[in-house]
Coordinates of C-alpha atoms in Angstrom, one line a residue:
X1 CA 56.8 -12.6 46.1
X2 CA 55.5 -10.5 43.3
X3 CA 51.5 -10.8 43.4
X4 CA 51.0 -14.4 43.9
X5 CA 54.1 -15.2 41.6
X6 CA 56.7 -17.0 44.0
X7 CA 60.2 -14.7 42.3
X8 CA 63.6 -13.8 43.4
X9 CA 63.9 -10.1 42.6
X10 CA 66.7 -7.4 42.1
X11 CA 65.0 -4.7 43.8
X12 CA 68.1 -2.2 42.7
X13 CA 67.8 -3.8 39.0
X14 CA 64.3 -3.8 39.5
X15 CA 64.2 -7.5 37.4
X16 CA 63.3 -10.7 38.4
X17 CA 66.7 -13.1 38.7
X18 CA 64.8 -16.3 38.7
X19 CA 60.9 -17.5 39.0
X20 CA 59.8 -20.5 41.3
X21 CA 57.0 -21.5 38.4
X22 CA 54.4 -22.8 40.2
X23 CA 52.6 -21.6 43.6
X24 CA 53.5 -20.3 46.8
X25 CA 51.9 -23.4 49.2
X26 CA 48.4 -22.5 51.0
X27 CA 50.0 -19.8 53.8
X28 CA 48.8 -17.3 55.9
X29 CA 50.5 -14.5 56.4
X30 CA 50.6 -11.7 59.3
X31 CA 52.1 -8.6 57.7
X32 CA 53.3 -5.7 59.9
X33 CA 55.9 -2.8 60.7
X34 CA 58.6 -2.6 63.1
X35 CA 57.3 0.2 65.5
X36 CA 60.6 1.7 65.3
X37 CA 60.8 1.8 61.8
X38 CA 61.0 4.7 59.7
X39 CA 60.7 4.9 55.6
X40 CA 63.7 3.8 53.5
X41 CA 64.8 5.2 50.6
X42 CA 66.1 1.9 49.2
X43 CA 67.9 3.2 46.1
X44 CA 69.9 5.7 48.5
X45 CA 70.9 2.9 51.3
X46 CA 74.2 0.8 51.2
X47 CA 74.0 -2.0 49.0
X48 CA 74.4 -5.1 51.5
X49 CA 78.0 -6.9 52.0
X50 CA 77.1 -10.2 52.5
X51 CA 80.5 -12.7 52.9
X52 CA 80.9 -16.1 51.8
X53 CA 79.3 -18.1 53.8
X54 CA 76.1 -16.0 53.7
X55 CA 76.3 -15.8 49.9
X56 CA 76.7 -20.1 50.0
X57 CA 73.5 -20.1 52.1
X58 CA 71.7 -18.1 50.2
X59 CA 72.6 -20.8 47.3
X60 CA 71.0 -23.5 48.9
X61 CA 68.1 -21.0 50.3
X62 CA 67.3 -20.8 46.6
X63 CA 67.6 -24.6 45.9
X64 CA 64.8 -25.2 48.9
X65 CA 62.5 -22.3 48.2
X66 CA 62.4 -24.0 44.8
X67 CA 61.7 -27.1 46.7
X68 CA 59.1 -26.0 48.3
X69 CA 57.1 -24.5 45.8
X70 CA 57.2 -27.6 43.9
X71 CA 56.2 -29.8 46.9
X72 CA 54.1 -27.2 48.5
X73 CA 55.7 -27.4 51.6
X74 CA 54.3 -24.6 54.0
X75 CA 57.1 -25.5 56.4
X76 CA 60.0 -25.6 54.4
X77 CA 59.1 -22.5 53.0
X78 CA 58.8 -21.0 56.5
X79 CA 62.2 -22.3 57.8
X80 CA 63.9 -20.7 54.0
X81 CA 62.1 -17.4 55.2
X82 CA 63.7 -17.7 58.7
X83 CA 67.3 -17.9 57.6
X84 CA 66.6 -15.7 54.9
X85 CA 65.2 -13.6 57.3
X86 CA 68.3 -14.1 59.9
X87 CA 71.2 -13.4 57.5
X88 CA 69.4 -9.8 56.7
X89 CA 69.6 -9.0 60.4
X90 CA 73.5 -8.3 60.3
X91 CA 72.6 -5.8 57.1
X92 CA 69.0 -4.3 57.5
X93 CA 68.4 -5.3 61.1
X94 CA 64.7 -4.9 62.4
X95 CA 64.7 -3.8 65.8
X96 CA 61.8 -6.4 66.9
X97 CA 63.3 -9.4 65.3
X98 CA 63.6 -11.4 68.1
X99 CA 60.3 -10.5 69.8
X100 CA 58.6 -11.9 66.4
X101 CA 60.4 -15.0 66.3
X102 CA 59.5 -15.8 70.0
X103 CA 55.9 -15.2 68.9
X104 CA 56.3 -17.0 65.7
X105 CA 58.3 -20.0 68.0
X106 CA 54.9 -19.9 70.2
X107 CA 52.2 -19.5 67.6
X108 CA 54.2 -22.9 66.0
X109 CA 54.3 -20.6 62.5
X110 CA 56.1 -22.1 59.6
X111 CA 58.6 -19.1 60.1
X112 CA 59.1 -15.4 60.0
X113 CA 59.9 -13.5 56.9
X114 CA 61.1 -9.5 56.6
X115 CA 62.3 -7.3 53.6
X116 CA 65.9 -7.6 52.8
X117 CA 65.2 -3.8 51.2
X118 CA 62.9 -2.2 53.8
X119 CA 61.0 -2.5 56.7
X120 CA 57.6 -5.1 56.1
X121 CA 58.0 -8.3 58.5
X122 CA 55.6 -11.4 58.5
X123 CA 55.0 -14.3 59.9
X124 CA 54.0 -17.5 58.0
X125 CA 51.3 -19.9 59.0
X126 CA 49.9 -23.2 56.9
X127 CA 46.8 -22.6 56.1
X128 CA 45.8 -25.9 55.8
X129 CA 46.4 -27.1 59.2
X130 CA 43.8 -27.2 62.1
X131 CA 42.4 -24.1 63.3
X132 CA 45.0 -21.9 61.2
X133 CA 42.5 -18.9 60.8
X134 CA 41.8 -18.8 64.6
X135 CA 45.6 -19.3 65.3
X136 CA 46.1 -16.5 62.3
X137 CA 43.8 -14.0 64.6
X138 CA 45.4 -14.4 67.7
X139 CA 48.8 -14.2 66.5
X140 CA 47.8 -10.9 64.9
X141 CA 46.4 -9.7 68.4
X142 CA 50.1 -10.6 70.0
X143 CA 51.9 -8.8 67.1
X144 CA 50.0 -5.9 68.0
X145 CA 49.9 -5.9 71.6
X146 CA 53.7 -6.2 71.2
X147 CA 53.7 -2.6 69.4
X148 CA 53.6 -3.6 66.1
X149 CA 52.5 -1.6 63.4
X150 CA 50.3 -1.5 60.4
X151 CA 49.2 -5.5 61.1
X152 CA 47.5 -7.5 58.3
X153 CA 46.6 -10.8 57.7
X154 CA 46.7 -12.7 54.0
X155 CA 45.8 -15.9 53.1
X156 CA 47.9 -17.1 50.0
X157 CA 46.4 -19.9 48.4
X158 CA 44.3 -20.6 50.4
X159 CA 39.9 -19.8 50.8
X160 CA 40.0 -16.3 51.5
X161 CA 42.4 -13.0 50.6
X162 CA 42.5 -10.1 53.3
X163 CA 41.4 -12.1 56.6
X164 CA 41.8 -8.4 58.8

């Protein structure tokens, strides 16, 4: 995400390698930091080996994220995050990873997204559905009773901009 643009960017290169067009669907979306999580310098860390089959994935990651945009698909866009999210674990790992997917799992979010280049991790709601601004504030009161740092929630698309 660049603003509100949905992009897939070359953080290294800094240039965008391909734009979504269109809108991200209506999300909310708790943003936080790992508490063990210190700054990185991204320029200075390894580039990322990803293998074959991560490199395929992230093929059809890019086919469905364009898929959602276009349908505006809150879910599909959450489950793209998720993998996304997963094959960045074996090169960037975030220490609470699992913690935030078994809150994400019980919240019934859309998925769980991090920063393939630094230390940001978020948790995608639909902001359309029932209650989704109460479910928003109490999944930011677990993230934060579970240690985590630096929480915010953003609607995207949706009524409001900074809910907290």
């Amino acid at each position: 995400m660049y603003g509100d643009q949905p992009i897939l960017f070359a953080h290294r290169e800094g240039r965008t390698i391909e734009h979504f067009g269109g809108e991200f669907p209506p999300l909310l979306l708790i943003g936080f930091r790992d508490s063990s999580a210190r700054p990185i310098n991204t320029l200075s860390m390894p580039r990322a080996r990803y293998n074959g089959e991560e490199i395929g994935l992230f093929r059809v990651l890019r086919g469905l994220a364009n898929r959602s945009i276009r349908q505006q698909d809150p879910r599909l866009l959450g489950r793209v995050a998720t993998i996304s999210a997963s094959i960045s674990q074996r090169h960037l790992p975030k220490a609470s990873f699992n913690t935030v997917l078994d809150i994400a799992r019980a919240h019934d979010a859309c998925g769980v997204q991090v920063a393939h280049s630094g230390t940001l991790i978020g948790i995608l709601l639909d902001a359309t559905a029932p209650r989704a601004a109460m479910r928003a504030a109490e999944l930011a009161r677990q993230v934060s009773g579970a240690g985590l740092q630096g929480v915010h929630t953003f609607a995207l698309n949706a009524e409001t901009g900074l809910i907290q």
